[in-house]
mmCIF file of C-alpha atoms and ligand atoms in Angstrom:
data_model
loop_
_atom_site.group_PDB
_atom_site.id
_atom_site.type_symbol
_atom_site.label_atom_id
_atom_site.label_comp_id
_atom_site.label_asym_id
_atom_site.label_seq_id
_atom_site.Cartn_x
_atom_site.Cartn_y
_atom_site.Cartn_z
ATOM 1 C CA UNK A 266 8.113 -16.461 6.283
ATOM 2 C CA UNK A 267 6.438 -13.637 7.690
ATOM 3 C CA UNK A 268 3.481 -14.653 10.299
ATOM 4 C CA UNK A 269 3.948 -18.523 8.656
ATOM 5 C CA UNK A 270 2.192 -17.354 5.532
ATOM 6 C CA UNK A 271 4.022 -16.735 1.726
ATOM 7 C CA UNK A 272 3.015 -13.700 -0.114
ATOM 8 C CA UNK A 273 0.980 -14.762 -3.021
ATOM 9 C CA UNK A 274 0.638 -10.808 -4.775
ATOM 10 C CA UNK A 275 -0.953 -7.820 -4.892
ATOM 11 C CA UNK A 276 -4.184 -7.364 -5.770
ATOM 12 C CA UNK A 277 -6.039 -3.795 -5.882
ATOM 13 C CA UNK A 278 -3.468 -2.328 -3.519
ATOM 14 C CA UNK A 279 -3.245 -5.097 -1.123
ATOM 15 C CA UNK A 280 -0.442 -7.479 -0.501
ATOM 16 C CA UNK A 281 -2.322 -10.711 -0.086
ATOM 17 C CA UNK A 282 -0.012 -13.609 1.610
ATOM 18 C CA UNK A 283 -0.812 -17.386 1.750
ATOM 19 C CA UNK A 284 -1.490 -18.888 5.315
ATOM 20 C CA UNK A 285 0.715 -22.493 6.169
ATOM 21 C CA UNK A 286 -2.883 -23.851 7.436
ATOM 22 C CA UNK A 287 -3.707 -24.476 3.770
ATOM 23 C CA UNK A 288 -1.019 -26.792 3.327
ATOM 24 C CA UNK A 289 -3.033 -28.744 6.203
ATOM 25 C CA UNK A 290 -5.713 -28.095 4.021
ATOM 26 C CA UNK A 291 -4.433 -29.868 0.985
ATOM 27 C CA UNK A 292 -2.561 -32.893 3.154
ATOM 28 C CA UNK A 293 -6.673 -33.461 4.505
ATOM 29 C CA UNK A 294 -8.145 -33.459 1.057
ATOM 30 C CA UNK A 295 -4.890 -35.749 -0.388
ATOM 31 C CA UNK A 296 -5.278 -38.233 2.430
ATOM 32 C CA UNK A 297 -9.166 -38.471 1.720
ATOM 33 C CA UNK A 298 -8.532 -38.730 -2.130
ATOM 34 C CA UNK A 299 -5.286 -40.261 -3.363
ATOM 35 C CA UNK A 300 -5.730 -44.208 -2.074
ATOM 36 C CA UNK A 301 -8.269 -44.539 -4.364
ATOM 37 C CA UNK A 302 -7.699 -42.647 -7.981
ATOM 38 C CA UNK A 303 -4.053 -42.282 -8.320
ATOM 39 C CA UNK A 304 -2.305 -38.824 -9.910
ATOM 40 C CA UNK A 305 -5.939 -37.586 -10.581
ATOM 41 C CA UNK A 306 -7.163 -37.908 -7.092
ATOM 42 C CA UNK A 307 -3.920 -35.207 -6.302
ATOM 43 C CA UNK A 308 -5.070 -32.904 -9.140
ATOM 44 C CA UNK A 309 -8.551 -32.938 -8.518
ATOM 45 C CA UNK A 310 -7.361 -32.531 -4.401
ATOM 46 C CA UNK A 311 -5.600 -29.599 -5.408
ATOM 47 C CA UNK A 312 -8.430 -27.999 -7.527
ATOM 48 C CA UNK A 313 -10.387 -28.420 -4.407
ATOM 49 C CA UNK A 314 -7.976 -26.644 -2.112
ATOM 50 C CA UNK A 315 -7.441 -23.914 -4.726
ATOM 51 C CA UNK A 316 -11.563 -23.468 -4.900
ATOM 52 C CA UNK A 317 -11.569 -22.960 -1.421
ATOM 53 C CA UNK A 318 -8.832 -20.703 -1.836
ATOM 54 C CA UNK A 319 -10.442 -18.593 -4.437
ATOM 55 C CA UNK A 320 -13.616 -18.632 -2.138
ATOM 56 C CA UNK A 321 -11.744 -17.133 0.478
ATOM 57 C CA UNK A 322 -9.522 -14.744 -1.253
ATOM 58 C CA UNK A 323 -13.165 -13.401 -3.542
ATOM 59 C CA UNK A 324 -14.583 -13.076 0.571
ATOM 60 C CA UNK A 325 -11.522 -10.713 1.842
ATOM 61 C CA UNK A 326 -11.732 -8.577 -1.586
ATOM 62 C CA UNK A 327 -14.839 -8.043 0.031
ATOM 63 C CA UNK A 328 -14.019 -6.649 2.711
ATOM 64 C CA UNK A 329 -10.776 -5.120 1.582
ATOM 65 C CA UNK A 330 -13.128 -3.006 -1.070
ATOM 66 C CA UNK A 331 -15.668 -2.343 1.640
ATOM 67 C CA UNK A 332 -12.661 -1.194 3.954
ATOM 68 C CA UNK A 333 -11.503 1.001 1.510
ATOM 69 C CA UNK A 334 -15.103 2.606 0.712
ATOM 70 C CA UNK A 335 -15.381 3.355 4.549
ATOM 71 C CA UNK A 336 -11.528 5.305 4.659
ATOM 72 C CA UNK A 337 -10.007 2.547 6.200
ATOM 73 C CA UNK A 338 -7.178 1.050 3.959
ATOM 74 C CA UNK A 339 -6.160 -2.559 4.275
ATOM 75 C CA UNK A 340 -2.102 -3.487 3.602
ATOM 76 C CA UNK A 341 -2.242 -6.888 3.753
ATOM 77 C CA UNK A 342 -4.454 -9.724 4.366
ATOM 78 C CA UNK A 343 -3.423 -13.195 5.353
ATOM 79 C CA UNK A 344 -5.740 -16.069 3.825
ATOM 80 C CA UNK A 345 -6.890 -18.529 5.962
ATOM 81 C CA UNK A 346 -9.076 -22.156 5.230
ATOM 82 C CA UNK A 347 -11.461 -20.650 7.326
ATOM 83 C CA UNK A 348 -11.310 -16.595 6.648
ATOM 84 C CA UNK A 349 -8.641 -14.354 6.441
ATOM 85 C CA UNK A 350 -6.915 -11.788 9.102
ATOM 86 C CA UNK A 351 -6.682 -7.964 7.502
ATOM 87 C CA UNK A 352 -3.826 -5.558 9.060
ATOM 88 C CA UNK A 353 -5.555 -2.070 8.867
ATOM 89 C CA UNK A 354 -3.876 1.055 9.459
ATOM 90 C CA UNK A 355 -4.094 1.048 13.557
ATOM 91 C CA UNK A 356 -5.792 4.413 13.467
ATOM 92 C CA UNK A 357 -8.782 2.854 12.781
ATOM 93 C CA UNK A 358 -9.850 2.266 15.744
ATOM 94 C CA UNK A 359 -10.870 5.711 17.258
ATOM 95 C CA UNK A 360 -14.693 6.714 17.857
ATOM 96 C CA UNK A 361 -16.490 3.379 19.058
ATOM 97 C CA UNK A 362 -19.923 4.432 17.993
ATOM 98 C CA UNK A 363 -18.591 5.052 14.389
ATOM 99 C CA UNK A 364 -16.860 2.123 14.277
ATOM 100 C CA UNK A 365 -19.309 -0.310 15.436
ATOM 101 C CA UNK A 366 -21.542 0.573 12.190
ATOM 102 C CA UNK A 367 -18.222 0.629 10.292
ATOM 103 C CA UNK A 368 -16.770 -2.791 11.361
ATOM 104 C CA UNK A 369 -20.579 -4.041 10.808
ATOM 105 C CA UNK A 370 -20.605 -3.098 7.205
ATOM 106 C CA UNK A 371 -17.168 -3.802 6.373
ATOM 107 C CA UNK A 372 -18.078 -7.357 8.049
ATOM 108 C CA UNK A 373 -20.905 -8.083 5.674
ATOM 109 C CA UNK A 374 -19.178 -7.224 2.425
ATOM 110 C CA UNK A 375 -17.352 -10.759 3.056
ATOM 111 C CA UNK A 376 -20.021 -13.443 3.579
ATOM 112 C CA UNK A 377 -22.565 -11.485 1.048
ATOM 113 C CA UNK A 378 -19.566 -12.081 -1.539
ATOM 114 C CA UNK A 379 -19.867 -15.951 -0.729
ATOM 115 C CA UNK A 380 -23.521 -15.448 -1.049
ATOM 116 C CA UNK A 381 -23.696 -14.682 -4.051
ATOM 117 C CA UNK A 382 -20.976 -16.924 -5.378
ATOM 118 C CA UNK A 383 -23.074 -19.975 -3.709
ATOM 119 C CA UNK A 384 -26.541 -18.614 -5.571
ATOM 120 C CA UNK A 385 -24.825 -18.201 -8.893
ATOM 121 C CA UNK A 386 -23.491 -21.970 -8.631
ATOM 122 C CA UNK A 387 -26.847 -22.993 -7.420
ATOM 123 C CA UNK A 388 -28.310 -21.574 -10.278
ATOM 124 C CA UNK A 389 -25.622 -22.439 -12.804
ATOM 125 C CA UNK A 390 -26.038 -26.149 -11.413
ATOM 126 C CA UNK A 391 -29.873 -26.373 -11.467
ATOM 127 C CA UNK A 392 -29.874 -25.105 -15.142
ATOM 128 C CA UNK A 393 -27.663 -27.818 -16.210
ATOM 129 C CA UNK A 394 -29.835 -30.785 -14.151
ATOM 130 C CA UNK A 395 -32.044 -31.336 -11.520
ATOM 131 C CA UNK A 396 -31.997 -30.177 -7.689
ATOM 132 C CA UNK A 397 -30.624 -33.241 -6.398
ATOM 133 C CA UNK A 398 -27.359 -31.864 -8.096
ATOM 134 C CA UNK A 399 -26.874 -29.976 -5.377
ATOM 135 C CA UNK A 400 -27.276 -32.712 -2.204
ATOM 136 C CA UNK A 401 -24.660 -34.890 -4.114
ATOM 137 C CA UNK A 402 -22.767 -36.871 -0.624
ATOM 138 C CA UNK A 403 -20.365 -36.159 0.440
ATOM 139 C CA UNK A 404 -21.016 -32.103 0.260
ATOM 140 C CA UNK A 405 -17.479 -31.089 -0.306
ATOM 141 C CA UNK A 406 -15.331 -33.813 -2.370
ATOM 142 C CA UNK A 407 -12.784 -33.759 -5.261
ATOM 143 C CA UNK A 408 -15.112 -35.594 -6.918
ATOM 144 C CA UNK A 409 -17.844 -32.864 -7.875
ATOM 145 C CA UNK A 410 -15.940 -29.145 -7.820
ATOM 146 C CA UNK A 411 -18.939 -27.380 -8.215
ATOM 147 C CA UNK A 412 -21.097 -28.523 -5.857
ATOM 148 C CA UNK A 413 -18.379 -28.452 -3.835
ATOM 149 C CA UNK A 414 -18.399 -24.414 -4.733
ATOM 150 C CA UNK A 415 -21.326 -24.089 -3.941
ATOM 151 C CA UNK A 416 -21.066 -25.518 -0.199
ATOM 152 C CA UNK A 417 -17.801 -24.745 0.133
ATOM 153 C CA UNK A 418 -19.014 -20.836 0.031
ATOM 154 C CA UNK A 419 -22.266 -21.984 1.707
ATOM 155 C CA UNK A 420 -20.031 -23.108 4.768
ATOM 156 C CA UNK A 421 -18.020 -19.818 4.585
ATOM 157 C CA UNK A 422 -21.004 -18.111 4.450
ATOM 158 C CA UNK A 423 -22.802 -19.352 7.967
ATOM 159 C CA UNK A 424 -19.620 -19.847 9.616
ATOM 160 C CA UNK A 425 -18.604 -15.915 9.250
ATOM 161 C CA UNK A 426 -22.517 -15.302 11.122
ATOM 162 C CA UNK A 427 -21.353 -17.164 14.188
ATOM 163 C CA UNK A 428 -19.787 -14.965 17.067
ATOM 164 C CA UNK A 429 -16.374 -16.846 17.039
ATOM 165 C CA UNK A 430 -14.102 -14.553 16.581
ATOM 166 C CA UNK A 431 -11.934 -13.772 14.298
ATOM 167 C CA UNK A 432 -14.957 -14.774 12.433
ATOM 168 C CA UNK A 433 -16.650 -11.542 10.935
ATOM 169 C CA UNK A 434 -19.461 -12.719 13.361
ATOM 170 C CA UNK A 435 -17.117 -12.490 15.929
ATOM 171 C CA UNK A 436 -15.627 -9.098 14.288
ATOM 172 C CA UNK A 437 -18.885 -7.485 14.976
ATOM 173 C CA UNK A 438 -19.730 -9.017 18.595
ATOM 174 C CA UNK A 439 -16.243 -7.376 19.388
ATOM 175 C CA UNK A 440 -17.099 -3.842 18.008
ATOM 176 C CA UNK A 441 -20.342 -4.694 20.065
ATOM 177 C CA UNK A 442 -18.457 -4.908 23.192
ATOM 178 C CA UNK A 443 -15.632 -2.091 22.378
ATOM 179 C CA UNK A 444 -18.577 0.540 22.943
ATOM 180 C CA UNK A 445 -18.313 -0.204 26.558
ATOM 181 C CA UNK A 446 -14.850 -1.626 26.985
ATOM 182 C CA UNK A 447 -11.235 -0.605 25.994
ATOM 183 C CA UNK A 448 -10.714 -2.207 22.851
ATOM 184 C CA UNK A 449 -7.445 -4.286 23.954
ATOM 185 C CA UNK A 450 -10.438 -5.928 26.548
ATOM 186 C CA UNK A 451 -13.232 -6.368 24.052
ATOM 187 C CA UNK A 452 -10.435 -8.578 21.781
ATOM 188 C CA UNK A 453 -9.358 -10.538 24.608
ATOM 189 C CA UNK A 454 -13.041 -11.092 24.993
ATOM 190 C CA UNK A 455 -13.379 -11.809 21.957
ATOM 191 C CA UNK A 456 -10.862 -14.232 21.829
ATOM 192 C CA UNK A 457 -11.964 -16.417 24.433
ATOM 193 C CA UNK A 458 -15.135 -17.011 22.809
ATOM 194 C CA UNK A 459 -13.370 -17.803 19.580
ATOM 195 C CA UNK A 460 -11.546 -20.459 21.651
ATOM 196 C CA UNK A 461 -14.661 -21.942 23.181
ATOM 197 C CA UNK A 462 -16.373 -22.130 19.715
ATOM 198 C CA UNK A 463 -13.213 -23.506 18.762
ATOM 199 C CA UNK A 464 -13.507 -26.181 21.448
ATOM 200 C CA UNK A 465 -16.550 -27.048 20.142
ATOM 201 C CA UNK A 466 -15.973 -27.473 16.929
ATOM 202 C CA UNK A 467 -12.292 -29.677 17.440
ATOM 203 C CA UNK A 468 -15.347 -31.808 20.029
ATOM 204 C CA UNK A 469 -17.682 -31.798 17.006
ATOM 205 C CA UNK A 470 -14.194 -33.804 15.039
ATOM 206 C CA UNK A 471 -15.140 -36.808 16.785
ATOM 207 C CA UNK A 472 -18.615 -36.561 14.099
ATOM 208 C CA UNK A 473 -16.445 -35.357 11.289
ATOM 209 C CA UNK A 474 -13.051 -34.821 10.800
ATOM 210 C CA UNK A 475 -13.117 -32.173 9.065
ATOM 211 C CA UNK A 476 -15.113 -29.893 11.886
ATOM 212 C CA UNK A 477 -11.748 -30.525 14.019
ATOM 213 C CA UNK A 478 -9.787 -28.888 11.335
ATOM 214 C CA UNK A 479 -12.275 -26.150 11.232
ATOM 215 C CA UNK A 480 -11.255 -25.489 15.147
ATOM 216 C CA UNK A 481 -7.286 -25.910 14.655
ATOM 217 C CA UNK A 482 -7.665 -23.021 12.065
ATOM 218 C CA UNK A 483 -10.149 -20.886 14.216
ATOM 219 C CA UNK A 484 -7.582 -21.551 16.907
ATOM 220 C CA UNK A 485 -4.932 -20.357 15.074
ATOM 221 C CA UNK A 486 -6.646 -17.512 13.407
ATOM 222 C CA UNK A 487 -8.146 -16.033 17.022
ATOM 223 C CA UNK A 488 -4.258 -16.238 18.050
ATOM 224 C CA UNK A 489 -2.646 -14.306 15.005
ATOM 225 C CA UNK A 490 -5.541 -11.252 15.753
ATOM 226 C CA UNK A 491 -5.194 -11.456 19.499
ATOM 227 C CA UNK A 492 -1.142 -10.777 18.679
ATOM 228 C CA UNK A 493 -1.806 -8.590 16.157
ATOM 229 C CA UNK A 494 -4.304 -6.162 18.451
ATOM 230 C CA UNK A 495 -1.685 -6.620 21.217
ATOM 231 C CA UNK A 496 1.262 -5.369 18.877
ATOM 232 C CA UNK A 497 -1.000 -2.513 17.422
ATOM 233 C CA UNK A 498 -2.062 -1.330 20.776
ATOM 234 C CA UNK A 499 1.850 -1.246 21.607
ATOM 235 C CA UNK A 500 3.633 0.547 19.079
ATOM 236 C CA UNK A 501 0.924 3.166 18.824
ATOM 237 C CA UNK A 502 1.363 3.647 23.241
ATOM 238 C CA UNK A 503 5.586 3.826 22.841
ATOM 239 C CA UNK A 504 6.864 7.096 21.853
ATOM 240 C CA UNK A 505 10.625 7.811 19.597
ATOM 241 C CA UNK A 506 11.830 9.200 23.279
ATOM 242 C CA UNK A 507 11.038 5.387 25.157
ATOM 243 C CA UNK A 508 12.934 3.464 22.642
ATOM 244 C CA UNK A 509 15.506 5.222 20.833
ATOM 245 C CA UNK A 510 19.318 4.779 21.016
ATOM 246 C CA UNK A 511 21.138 8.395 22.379
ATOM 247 C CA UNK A 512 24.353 6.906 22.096
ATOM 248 C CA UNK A 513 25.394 6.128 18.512
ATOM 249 C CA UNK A 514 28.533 6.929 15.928
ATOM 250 C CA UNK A 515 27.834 9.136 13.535
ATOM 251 C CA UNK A 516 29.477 9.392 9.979
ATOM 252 C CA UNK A 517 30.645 12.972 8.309
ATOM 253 C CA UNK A 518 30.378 13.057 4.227
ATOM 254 C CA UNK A 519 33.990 14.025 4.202
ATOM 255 C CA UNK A 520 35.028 10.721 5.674
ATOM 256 C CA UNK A 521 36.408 8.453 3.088
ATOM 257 C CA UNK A 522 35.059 4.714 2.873
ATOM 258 C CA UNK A 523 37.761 3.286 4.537
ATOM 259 C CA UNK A 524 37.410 5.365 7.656
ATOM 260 C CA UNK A 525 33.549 4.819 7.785
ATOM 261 C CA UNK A 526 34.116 0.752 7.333
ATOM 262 C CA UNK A 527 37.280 1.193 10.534
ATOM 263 C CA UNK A 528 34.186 3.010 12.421
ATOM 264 C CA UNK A 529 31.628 0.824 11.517
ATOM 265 C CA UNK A 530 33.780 -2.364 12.744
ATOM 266 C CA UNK A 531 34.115 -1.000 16.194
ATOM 267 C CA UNK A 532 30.398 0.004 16.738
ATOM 268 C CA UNK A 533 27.566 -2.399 16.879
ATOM 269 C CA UNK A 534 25.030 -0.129 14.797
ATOM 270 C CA UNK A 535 24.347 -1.254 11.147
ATOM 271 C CA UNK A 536 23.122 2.139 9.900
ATOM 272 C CA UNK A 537 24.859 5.700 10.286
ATOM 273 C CA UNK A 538 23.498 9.294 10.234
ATOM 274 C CA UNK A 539 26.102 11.235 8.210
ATOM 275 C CA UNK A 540 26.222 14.588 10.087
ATOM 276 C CA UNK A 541 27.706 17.791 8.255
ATOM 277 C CA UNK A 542 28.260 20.365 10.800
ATOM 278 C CA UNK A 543 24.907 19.978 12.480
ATOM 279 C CA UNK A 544 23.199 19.206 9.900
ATOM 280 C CA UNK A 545 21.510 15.849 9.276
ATOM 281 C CA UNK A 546 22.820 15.277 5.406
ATOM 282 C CA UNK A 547 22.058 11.634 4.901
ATOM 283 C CA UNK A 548 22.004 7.879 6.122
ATOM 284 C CA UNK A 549 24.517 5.174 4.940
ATOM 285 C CA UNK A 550 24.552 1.300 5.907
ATOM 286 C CA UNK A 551 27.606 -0.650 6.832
ATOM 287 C CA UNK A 552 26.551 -2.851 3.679
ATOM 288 C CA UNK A 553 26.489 -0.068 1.317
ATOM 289 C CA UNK A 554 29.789 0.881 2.451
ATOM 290 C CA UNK A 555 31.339 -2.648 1.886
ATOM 291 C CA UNK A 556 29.557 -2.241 -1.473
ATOM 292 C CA UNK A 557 30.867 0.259 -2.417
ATOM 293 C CA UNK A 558 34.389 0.009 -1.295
ATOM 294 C CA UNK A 559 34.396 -3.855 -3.409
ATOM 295 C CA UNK A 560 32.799 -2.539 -7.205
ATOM 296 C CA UNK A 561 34.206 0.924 -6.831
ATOM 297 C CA UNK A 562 37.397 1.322 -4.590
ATOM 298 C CA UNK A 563 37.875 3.844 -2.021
ATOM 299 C CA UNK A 564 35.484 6.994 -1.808
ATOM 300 C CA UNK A 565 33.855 9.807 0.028
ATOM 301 C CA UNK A 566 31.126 8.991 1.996
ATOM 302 C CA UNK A 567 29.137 12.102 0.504
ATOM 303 C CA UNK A 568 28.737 9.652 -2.693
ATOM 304 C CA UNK A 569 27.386 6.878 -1.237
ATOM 305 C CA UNK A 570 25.101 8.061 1.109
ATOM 306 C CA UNK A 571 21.418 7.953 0.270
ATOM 307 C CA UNK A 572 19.895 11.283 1.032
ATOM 308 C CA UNK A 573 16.055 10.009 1.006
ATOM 309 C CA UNK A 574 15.454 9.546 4.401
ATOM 310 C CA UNK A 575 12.587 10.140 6.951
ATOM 311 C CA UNK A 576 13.038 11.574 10.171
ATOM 312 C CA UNK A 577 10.635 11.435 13.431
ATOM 313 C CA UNK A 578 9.647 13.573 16.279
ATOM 314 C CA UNK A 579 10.972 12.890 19.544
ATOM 315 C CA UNK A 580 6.937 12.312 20.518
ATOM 316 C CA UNK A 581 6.041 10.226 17.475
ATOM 317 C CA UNK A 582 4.521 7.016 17.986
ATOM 318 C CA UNK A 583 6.834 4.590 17.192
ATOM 319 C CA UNK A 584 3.948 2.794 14.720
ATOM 320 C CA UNK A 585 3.980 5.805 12.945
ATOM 321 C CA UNK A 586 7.419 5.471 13.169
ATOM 322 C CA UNK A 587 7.187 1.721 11.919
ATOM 323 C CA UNK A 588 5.122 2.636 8.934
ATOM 324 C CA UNK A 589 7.593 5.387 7.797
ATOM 325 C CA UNK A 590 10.582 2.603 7.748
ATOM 326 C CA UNK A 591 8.888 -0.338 5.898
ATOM 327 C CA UNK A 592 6.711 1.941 3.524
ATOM 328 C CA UNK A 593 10.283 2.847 2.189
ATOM 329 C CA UNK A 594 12.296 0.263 2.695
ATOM 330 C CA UNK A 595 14.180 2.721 4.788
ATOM 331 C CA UNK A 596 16.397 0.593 7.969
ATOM 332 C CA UNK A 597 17.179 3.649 10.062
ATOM 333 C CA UNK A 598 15.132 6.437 11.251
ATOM 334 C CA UNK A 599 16.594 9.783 12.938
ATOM 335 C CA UNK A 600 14.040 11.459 15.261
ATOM 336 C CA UNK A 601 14.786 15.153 15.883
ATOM 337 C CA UNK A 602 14.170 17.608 18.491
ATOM 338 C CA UNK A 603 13.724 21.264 16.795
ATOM 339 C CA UNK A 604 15.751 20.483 13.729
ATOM 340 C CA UNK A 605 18.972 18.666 16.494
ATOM 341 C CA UNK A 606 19.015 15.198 15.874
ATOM 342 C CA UNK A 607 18.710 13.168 19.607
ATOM 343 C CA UNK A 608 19.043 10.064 18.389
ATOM 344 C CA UNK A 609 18.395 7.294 16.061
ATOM 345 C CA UNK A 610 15.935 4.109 15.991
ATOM 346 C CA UNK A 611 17.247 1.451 13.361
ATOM 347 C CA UNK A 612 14.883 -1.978 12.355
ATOM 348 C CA UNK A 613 17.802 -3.887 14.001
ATOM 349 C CA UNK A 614 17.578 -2.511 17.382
ATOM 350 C CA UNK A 615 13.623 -1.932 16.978
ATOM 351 C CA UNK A 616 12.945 -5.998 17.443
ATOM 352 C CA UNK A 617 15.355 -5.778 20.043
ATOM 353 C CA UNK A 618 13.904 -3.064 22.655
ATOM 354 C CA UNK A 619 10.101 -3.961 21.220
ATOM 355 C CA UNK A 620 11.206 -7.367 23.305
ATOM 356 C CA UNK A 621 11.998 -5.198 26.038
ATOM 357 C CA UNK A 622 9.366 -3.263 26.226
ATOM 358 C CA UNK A 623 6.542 -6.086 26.012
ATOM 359 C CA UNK A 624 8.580 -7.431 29.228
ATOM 360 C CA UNK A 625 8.604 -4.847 30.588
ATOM 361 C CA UNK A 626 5.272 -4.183 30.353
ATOM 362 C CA UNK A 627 4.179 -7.395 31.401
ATOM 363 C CA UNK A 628 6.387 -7.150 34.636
ATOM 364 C CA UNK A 629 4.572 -3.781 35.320
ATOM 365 C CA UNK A 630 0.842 -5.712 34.627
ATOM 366 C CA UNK A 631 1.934 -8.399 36.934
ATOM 367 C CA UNK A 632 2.833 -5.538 39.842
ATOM 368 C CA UNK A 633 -0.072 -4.210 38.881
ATOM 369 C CA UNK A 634 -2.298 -6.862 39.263
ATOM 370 C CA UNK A 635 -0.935 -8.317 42.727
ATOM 371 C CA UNK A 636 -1.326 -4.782 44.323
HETATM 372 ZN ZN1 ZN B 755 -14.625 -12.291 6.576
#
């Protein structure tokens, strides 16, 4: 459970993944419901969770298509209760005067998509009765879905034009700010006025519960960015050279199986570069090798290798890196220096030193600080 959310699908090109906070979501609703109608209070609870999920997930299509109109393409969106948190392609954030007018517009596509899902329930719901329809108490209950729709959207709607960041509000106040400051700055910024508005609204629990919730998830959702910006801003600063292993065993295709698996038990990598003369030829796992040697007996490396692999420059940022790996499925990466391979950087050592490194890096921010 990747960043405590599920993935839910893929929708237009983006993987769209489920946030734990709407589990809190539904528990609220159920505890507010149940005691008083039974197995249809549930149902009707979850219909009310899922409209706020729909709301939410219509809002970051949004700004997923108006991402994707403006050359910026969005991988994966979490969803939250209150919004959701896109992970762009780092890149993105490059010219500041460009990107304040691009983070602006790609920040309105979301609440003008709860717009006008609010107006067409308004208008659905005044057709079908009178005005009062709409001011049925309380605003948001399992009892009436769609006026509940309607607010629900409504309440998306002016809470992504406050500045509390990650709120698109907030989004924008940021960009504001990143035309004078180093990005990495204007988040942390950012951030602590998302927690103050946060603050505010856990304070404004004591009038309705439901506010308070409203701050646990902005709370929550300010944290996942800040980590996110900090983790961008990282892997796109370390270079192949900082990080990657120079001593490792390599694996020749003329090596049988059996000799591979005897290396592979006395070396703590995972994942081999098979090596033909000086040539890189291919990459092998220790798992495919155990594989192999169980369904299909003894054999020659050369035939179980896979030979689609990626390779990096010694000066490649290790987020380009990072994208090359997980885009295909890949678990080790050689990095080369004028065709010679210098060394390797596998997924299983890459948590390991990105550890390191964040240390590290603290440590030096501490020193620097002090001085
Ligand atoms: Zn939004």
């Amino acid at each position: 459970m990747r960043n405590w959310s599920v993935f839910a699908g893929r929708f237009a090109g983006v993987d769209f993944r489920i946030h734990v906070t709407f589990l809190f979501l539904l528990a609220f609703i159920l505890l507010g419901e149940t005691g008083r109608d039974g197995p249809r209070g549930v149902i009707r609870g979850c219909l009310l969770t899922i409209l706020v999920l729909v709301s939410v997930f219509l809002h970051e299509l949004g700004h997923s298509w108006a991402s994707a109109r403006h050359g910026l393409r969005v991988k994966a969106v979490v969803l939250l209760p209150i919004g959701g948190i896109a992970l762009v392609d780092p890149h993105a954030q490059t010219d500041s005067a460009v990107t304040f007018r691009r983070e602006a517009l790609i920040a309105a596509a979301g609440p003008l998509v709860n717009l006008g899902l609010a107006a067409m329930m308004a208008t659905f719901l005044l057709t079908l009765g009178p005005p009062s329809r709409l001011w049925v108490m309380p605003l948001v209950s399992a009892d009436h879905l769609g006026t509940s729709f309607f607010w629900i959207n409504t309440c998306l709607l002016g809470f992504n034009l406050l500045p509390a960041f990650p709120s698109d509000g907030g989004r924008v106040f940021r960009a504001w700010l990143a035309r004078r400051i180093e990005f990495r700055k204007a988040t942390r910024r950012a951030v602590s006025l998302g927690h103050v508005f946060a603050a505010l609204f856990m304070l404004a629990g004591v009038w309705a519960q439901w506010l308070m919730l409203v701050g646990v998830f902005l709370f929550m959702a300010a944290q996942m960015e800040e980590r996110t910006v900090l983790f961008q801003s990282v892997v796109e600063a370390v270079h192949m050279e900082d990080i990657m292993l120079t001593e490792f065993s390599i694996l020749s295709p003329a090596d049988t199986l059996e000799d591979a698996l005897n290396k592979a038990v006395h070396s703590l990598q995972d994942d081999f570069p098979v090596i033909s003369g000086s040539d890189l030829v291919g990459v092998i796992t220790r798992q495919t090798i155990v594989d192999r040697l169980r369904s299909e007996g003894n054999g020659y490396v050369q035939g179980a290798m896979s030979k689609a692999f990626e390779i990096a420059s010694r000066t490649e940022s290790l987020g380009s890196a990072f994208r090359k790996l997980t885009s295909r499925g890949l678990s080790l990466i050689p990095v080369v220096d004028e065709e010679r391979l210098v060394g390797i950087v596998t997924l299983q050592h890459l948590m390991h030193s990105m550890g390191l490194l964040a240390e590290s890096r603290k440590l030096r921010r501490r020193m620097e600080e002090h001085v």
